[in-house]
PDB file of C-alpha atoms in Angstrom:
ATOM      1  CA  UNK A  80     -17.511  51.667 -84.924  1.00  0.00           C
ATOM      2  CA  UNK A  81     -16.043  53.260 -81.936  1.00  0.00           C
ATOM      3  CA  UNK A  82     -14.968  50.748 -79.410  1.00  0.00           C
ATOM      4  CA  UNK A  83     -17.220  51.133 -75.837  1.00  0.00           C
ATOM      5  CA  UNK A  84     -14.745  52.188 -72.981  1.00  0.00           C
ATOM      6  CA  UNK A  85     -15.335  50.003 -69.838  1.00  0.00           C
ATOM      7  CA  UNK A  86     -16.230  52.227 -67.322  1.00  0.00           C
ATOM      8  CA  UNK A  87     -13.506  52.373 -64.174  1.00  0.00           C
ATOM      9  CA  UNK A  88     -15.175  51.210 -60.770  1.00  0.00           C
ATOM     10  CA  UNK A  89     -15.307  53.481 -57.932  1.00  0.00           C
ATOM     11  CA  UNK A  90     -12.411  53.476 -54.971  1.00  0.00           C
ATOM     12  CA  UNK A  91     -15.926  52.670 -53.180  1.00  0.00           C
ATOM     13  CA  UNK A  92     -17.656  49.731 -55.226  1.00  0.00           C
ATOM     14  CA  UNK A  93     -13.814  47.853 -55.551  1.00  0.00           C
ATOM     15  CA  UNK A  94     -13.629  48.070 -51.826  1.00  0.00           C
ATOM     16  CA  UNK A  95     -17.328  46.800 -51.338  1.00  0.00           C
ATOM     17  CA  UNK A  96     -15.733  44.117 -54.012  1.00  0.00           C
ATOM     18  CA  UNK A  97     -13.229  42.918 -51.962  1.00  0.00           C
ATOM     19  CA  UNK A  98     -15.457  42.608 -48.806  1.00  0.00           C
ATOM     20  CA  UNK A  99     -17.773  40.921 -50.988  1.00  0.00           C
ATOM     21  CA  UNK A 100     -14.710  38.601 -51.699  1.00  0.00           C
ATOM     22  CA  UNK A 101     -13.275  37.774 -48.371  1.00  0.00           C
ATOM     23  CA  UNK A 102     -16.770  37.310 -46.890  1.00  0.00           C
ATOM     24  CA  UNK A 103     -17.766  34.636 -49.669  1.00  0.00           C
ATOM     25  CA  UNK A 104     -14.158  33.200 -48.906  1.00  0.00           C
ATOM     26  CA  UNK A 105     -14.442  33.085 -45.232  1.00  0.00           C
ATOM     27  CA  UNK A 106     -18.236  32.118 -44.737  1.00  0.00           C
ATOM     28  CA  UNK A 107     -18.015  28.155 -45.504  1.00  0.00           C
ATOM     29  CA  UNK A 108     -14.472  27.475 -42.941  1.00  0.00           C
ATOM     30  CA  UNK A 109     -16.286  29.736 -40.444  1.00  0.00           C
ATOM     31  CA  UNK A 110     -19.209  27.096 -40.601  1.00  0.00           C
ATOM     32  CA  UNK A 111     -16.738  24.163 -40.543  1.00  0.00           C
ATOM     33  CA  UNK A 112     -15.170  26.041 -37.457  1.00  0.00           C
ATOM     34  CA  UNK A 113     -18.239  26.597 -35.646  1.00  0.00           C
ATOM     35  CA  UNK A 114     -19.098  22.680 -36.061  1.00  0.00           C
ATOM     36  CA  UNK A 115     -15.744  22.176 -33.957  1.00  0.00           C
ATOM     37  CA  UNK A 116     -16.330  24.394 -31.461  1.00  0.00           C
ATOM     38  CA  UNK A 117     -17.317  23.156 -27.759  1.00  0.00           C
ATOM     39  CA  UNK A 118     -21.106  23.614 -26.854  1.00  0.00           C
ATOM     40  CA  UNK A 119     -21.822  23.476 -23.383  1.00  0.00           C
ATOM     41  CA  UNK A 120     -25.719  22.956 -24.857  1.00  0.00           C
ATOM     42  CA  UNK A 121     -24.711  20.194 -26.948  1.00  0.00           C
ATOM     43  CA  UNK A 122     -22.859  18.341 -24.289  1.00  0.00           C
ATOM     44  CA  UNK A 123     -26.067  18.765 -21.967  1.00  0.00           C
ATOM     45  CA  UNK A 124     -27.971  17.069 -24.865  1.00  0.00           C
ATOM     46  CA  UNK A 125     -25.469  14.510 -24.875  1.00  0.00           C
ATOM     47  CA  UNK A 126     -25.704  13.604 -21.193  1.00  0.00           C
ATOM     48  CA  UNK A 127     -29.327  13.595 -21.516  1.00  0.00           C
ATOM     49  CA  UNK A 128     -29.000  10.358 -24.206  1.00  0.00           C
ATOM     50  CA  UNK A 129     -27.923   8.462 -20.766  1.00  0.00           C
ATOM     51  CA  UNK A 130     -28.955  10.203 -17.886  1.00  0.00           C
ATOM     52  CA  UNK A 131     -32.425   8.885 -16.153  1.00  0.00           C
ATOM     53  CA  UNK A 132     -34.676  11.194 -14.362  1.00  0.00           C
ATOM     54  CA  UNK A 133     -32.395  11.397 -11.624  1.00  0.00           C
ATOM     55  CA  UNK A 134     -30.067  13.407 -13.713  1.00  0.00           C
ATOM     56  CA  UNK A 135     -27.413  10.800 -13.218  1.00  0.00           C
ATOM     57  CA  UNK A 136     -25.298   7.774 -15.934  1.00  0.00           C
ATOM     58  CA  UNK A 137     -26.204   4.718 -14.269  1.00  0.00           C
ATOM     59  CA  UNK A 138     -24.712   1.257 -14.598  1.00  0.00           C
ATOM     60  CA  UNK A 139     -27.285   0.621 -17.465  1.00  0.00           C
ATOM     61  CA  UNK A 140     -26.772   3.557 -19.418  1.00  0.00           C
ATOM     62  CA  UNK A 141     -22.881   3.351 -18.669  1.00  0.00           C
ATOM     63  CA  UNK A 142     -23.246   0.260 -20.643  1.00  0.00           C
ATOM     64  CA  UNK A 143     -24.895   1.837 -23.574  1.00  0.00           C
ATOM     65  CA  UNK A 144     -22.473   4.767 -23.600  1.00  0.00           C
ATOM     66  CA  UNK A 145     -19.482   2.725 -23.733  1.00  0.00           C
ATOM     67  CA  UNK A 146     -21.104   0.419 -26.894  1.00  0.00           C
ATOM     68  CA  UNK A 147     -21.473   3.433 -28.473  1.00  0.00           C
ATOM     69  CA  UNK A 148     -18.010   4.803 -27.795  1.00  0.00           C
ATOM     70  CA  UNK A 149     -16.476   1.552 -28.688  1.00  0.00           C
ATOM     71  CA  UNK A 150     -14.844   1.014 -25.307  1.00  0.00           C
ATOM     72  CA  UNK A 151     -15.317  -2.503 -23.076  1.00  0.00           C
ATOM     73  CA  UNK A 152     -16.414  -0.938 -19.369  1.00  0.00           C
ATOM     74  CA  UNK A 153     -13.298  -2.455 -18.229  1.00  0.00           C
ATOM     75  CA  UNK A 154     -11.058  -0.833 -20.444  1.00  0.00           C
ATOM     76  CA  UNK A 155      -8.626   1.565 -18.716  1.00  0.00           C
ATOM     77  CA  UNK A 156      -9.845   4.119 -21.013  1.00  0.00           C
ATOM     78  CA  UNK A 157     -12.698   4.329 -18.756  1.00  0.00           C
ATOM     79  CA  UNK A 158     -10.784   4.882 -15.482  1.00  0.00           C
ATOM     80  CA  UNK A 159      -9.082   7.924 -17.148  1.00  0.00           C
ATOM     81  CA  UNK A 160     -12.003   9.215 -17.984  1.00  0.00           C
ATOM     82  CA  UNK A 161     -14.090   9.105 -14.716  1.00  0.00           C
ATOM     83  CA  UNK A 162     -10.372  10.644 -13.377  1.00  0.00           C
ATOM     84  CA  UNK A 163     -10.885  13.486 -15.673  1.00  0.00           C
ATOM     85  CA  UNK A 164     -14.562  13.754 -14.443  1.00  0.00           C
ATOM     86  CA  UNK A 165     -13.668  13.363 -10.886  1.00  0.00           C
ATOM     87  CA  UNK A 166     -16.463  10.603 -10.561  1.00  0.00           C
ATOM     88  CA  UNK A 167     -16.648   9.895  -7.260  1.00  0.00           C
ATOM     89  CA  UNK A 168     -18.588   6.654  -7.943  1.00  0.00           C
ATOM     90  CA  UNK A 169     -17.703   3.483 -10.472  1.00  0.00           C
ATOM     91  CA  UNK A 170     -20.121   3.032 -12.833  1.00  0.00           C
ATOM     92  CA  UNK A 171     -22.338   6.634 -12.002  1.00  0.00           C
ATOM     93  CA  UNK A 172     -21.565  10.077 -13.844  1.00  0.00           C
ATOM     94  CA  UNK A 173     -23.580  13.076 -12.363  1.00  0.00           C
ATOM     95  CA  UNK A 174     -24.410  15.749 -14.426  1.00  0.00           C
ATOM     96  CA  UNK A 175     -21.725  17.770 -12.937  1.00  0.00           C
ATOM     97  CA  UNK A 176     -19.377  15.319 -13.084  1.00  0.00           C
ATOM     98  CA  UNK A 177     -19.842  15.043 -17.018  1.00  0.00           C
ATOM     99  CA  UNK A 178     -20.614  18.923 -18.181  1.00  0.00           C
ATOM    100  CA  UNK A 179     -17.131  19.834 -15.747  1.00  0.00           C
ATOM    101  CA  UNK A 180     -15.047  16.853 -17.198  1.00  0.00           C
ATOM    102  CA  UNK A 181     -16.285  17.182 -20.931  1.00  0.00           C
ATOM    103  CA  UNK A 182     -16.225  20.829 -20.816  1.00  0.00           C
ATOM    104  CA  UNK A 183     -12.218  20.189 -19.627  1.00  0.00           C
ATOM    105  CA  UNK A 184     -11.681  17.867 -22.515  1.00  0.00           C
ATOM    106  CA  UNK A 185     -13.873  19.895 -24.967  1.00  0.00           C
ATOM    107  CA  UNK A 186     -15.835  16.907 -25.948  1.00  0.00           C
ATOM    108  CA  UNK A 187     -19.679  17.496 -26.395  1.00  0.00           C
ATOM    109  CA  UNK A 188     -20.054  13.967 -29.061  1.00  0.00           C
ATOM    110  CA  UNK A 189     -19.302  10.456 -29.412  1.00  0.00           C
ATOM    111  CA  UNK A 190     -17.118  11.361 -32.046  1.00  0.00           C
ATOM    112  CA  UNK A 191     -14.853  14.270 -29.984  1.00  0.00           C
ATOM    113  CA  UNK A 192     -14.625  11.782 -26.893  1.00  0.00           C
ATOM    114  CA  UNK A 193     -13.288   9.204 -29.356  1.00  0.00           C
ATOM    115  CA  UNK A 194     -10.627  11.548 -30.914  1.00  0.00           C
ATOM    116  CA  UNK A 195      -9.126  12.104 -27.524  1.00  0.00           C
ATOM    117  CA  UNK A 196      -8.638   8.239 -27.108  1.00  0.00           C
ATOM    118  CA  UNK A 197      -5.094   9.015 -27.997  1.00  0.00           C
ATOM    119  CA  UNK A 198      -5.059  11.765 -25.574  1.00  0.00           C
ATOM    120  CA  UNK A 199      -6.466  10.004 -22.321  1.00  0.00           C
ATOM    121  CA  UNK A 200      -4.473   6.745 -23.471  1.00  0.00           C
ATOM    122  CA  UNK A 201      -0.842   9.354 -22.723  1.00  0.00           C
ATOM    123  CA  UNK A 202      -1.790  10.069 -19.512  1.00  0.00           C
ATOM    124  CA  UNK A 203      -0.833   6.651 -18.447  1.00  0.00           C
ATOM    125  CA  UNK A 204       2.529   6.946 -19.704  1.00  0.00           C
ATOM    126  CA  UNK A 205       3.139  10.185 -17.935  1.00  0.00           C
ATOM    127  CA  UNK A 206       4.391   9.100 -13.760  1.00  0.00           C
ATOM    128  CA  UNK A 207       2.457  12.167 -12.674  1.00  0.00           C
ATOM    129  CA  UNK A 208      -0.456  11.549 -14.465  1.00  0.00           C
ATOM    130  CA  UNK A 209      -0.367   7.749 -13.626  1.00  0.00           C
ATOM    131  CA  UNK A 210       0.491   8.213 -10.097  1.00  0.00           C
ATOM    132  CA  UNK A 211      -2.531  10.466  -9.948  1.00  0.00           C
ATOM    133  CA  UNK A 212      -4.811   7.883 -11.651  1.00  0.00           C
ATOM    134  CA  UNK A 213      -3.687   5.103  -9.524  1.00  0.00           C
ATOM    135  CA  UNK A 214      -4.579   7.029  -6.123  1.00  0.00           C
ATOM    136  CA  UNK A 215      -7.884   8.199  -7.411  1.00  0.00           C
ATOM    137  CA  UNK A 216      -8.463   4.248  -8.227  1.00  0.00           C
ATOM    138  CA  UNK A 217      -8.717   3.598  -4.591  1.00  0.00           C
ATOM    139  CA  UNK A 218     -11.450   6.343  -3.359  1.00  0.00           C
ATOM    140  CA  UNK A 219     -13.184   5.376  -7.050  1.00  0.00           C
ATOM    141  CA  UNK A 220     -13.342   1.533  -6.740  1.00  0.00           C
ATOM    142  CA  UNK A 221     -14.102   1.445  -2.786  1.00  0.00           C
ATOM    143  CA  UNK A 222     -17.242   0.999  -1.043  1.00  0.00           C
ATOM    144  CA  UNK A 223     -17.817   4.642   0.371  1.00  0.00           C
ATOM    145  CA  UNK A 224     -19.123   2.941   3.733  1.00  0.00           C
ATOM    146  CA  UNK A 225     -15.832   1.301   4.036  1.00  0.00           C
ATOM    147  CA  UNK A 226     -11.921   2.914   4.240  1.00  0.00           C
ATOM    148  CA  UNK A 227     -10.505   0.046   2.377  1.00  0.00           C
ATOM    149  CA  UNK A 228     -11.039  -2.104  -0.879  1.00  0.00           C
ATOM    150  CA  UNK A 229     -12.057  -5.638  -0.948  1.00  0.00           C
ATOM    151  CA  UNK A 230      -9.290  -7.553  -1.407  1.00  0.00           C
ATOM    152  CA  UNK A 231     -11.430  -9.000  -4.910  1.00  0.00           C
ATOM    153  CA  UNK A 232     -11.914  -5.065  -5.869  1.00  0.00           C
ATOM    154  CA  UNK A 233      -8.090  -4.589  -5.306  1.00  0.00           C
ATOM    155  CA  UNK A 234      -6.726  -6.934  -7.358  1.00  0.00           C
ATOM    156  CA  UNK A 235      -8.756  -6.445  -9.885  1.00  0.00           C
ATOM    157  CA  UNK A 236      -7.926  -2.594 -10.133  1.00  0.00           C
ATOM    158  CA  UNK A 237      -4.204  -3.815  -9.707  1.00  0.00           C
ATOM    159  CA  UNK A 238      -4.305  -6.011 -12.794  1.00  0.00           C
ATOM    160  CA  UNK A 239      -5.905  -3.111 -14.894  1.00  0.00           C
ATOM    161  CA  UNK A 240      -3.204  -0.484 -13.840  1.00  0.00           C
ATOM    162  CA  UNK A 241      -0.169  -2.453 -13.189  1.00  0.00           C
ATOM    163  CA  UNK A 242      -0.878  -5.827 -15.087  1.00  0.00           C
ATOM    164  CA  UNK A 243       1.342  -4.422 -18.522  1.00  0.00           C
ATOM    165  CA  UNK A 244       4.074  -2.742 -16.400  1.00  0.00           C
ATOM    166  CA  UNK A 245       4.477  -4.328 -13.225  1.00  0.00           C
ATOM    167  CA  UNK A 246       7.326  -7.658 -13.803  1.00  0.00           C
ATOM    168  CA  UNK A 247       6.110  -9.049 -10.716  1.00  0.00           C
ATOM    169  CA  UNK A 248       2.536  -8.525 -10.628  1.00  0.00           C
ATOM    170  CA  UNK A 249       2.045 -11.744 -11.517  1.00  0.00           C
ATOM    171  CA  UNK A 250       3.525 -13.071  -8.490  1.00  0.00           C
ATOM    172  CA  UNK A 251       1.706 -10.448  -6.422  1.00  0.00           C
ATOM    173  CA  UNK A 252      -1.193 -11.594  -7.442  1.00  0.00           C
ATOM    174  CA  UNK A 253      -0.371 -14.803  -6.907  1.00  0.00           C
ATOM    175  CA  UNK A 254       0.235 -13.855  -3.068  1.00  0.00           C
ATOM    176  CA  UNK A 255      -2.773 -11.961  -2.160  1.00  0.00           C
ATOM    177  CA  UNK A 256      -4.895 -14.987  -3.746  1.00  0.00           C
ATOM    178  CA  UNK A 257      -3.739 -17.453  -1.189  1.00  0.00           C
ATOM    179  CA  UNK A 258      -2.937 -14.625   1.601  1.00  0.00           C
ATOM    180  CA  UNK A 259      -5.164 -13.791   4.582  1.00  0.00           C
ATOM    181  CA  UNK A 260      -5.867 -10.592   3.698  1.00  0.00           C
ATOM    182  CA  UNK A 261      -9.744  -9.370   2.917  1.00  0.00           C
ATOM    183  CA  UNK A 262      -8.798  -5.831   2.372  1.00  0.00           C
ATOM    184  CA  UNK A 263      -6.365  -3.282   1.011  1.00  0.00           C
ATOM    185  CA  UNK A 264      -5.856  -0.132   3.001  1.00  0.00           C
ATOM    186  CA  UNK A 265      -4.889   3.330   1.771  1.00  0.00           C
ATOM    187  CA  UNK A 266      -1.741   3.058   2.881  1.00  0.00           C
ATOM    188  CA  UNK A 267      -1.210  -0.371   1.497  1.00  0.00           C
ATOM    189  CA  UNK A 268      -2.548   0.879  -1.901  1.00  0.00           C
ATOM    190  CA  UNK A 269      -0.350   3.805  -2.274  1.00  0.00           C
ATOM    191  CA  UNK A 270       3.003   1.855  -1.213  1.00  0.00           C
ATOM    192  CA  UNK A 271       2.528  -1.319  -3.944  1.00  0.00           C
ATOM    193  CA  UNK A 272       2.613   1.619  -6.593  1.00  0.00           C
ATOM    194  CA  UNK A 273       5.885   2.421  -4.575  1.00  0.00           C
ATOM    195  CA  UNK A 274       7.061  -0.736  -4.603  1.00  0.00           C
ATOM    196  CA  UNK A 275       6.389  -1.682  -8.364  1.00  0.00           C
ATOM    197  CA  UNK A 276       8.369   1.621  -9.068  1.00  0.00           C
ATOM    198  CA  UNK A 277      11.544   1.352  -6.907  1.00  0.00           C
ATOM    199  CA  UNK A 278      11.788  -2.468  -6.132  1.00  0.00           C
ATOM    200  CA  UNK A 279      13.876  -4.291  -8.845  1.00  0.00           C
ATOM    201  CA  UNK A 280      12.071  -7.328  -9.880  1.00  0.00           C
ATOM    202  CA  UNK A 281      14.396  -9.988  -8.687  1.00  0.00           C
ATOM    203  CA  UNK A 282      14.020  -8.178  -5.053  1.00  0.00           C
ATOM    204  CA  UNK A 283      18.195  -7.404  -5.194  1.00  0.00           C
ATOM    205  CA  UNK A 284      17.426  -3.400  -3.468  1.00  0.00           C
ATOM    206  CA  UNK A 285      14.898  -4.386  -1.262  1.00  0.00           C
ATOM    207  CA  UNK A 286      15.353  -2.735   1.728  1.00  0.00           C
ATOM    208  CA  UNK A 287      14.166  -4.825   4.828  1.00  0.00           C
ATOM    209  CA  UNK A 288      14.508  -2.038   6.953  1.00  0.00           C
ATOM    210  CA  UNK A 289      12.229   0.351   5.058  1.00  0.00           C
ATOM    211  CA  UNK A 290       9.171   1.456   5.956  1.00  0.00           C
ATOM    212  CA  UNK A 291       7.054  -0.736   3.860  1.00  0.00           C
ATOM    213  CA  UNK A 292       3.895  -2.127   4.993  1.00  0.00           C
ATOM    214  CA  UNK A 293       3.917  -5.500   6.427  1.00  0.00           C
ATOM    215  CA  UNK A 294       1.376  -6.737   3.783  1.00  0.00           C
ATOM    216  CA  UNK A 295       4.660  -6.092   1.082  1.00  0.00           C
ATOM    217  CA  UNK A 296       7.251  -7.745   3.630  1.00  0.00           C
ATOM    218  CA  UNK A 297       5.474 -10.310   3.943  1.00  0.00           C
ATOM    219  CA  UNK A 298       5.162 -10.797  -0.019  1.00  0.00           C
ATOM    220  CA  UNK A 299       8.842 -10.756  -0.054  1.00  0.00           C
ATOM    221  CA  UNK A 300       9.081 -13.517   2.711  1.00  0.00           C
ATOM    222  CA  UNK A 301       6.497 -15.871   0.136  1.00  0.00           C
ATOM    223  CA  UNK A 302       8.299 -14.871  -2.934  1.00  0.00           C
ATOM    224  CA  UNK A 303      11.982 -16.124  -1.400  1.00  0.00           C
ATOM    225  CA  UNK A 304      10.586 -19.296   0.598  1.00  0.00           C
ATOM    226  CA  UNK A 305       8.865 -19.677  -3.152  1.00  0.00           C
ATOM    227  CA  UNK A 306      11.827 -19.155  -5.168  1.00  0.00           C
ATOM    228  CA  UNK A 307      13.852 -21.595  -2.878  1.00  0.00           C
ATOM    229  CA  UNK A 308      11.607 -24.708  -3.319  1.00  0.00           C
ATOM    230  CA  UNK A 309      11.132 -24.138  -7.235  1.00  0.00           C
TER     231      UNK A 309
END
C-alpha cells in the first residue's frame, strides 16, 4: 500500500507557525512583567488604605502603615523615606508627597517599598546622601511656628542619625542634657554634622580659632574640664 506523502506547509502557514510560537512563548513573562511594572493607579489605591478624608497619612494611619511594612516609626528607614517624599511634616504624608516620592522609587505595594529597604538603607552610607538627610532632619522634625528644634527634638534626631557613627556622641549628649540650652538653631544643626566629620574624637585638630558655634566650644570646654577630673 502506497505510503501517504505528508503534505509540505506553505512559506505562509510556517510563518503564521512561528508567530503562533513566539506569541505562546512570550504571553506568560509579558504578564509576569506587567505585574512589576509601576502603576500610578495602584499606588493611589495604596495611599487610599491610609489616607482619611482629608487626603492626608496621619499619625494613626502612619502607625498602621509602618506595622504593615515591618518598620518601628522610629526606625531611620522612615526618615529616608519622608526625605525621598519631601514630607514637610513628621508623622503626615500628603497625597502629593506619596504619589511624587513612590512614583520616584517605583513602589506602588507593601511588598515593592520593602524590596527597596536595601536601597534607602545605602543612602546613609553615601556623605552626599547623608549630609542631605541630616539637613532635611531639621526643617522635618521642627515646629514650623518656630526656626529652631527643641533641644528634646534635637537630641533625639541626633541619636538616630549620628548615634552608630559619631565616637563622641555619647559625650555630646551627655553635654546638652545638663547644658542651658532649650534649642538648636540651623546653624548649630548643620555645624555638629561638621564637627562629627572633621573633629578627631580625642579633640587633638580642634581648631579654637574656627568658626564654630559657641554651643560646640563650649562642649569642648566641658569635655576637657571633664576629662581632667576623671
Amino acid at each position: 500500500m502506497p505510503v501517504k506523502k505528508k503534505r509540505k506547509s506553505s512559506a505562509s502557514e510556517e510563518v503564521n507557525l512561528k508567530k503562533c510560537r513566539i506569541t505562546g512563548y512570550c504571553r506568560t513573562p509579558n504578564r509576569v512583567i506587567n505585574e512589576d511594572l509601576f502603576s500610578s493607579k495602584k499606588c493611589l489605591a495604596w495611599f487610599y488604605e491610609y489616607a482619611g478624608p482629608d487626603e492626608i497619612v496621619g499619625p494613626e494611619a502612619m502607625e498602621k502603615f509602618c506595622e504593615d511594612i515591618g518598620v518601628e516609626p522610629e526606625n531611620i528607614i522612615m526618615l529616608v523615606l519622608a526625605w525621598k517624599l519631601e514630607a514637610e511634616n513628621m508623622g503626615f504624608f500628603t497625597k502629593e508627597e506619596w504619589l511624587k516620592g513612590m512614583t520616584s522609587l517605583q513602589c506602588d505595594s507593601t511588598e515593592k517599598l520593602q524590596g527597596k529597604f536595601d536601597y534607602l538603607r545605602a543612602q546613609l552610607n553615601d556623605n552626599t546622601a547623608f549630609k542631605n538627610i541630616y539637613r532635611y532632619a531639621f526643617d522635618f522634625a521642627r515646629d514650623k511656628d518656630q526656626r529652631s528644634l527643641d533641644i528634646d527634638t534635637a537630641k533625639s534626631m541626633l541619636a538616630l542619625l549620628l548615634g552608630r557613627t559619631w565616637p563622641l556622641f555619647s559625650v555630646f549628649y551627655q553635654y546638652l542634657e545638663q547644658s542651658k540650652y532649650r534649642v538648636m538653631n540651623k546653624d548649630q544643626w548643620y555645624n555638629v554634622l561638621e564637627f562629627s566629620r572633621t573633629v578627631n574624637a580625642d579633640l587633638s585638630n580642634y581648631d579654637e580659632d574656627g568658626a564654630w558655634p559657641v554651643l560646640l566650644d563650649e562642649f569642648v570646654e566641658w569635655h576637657k574640664v571633664r576629662q581632667t577630673s576623671l
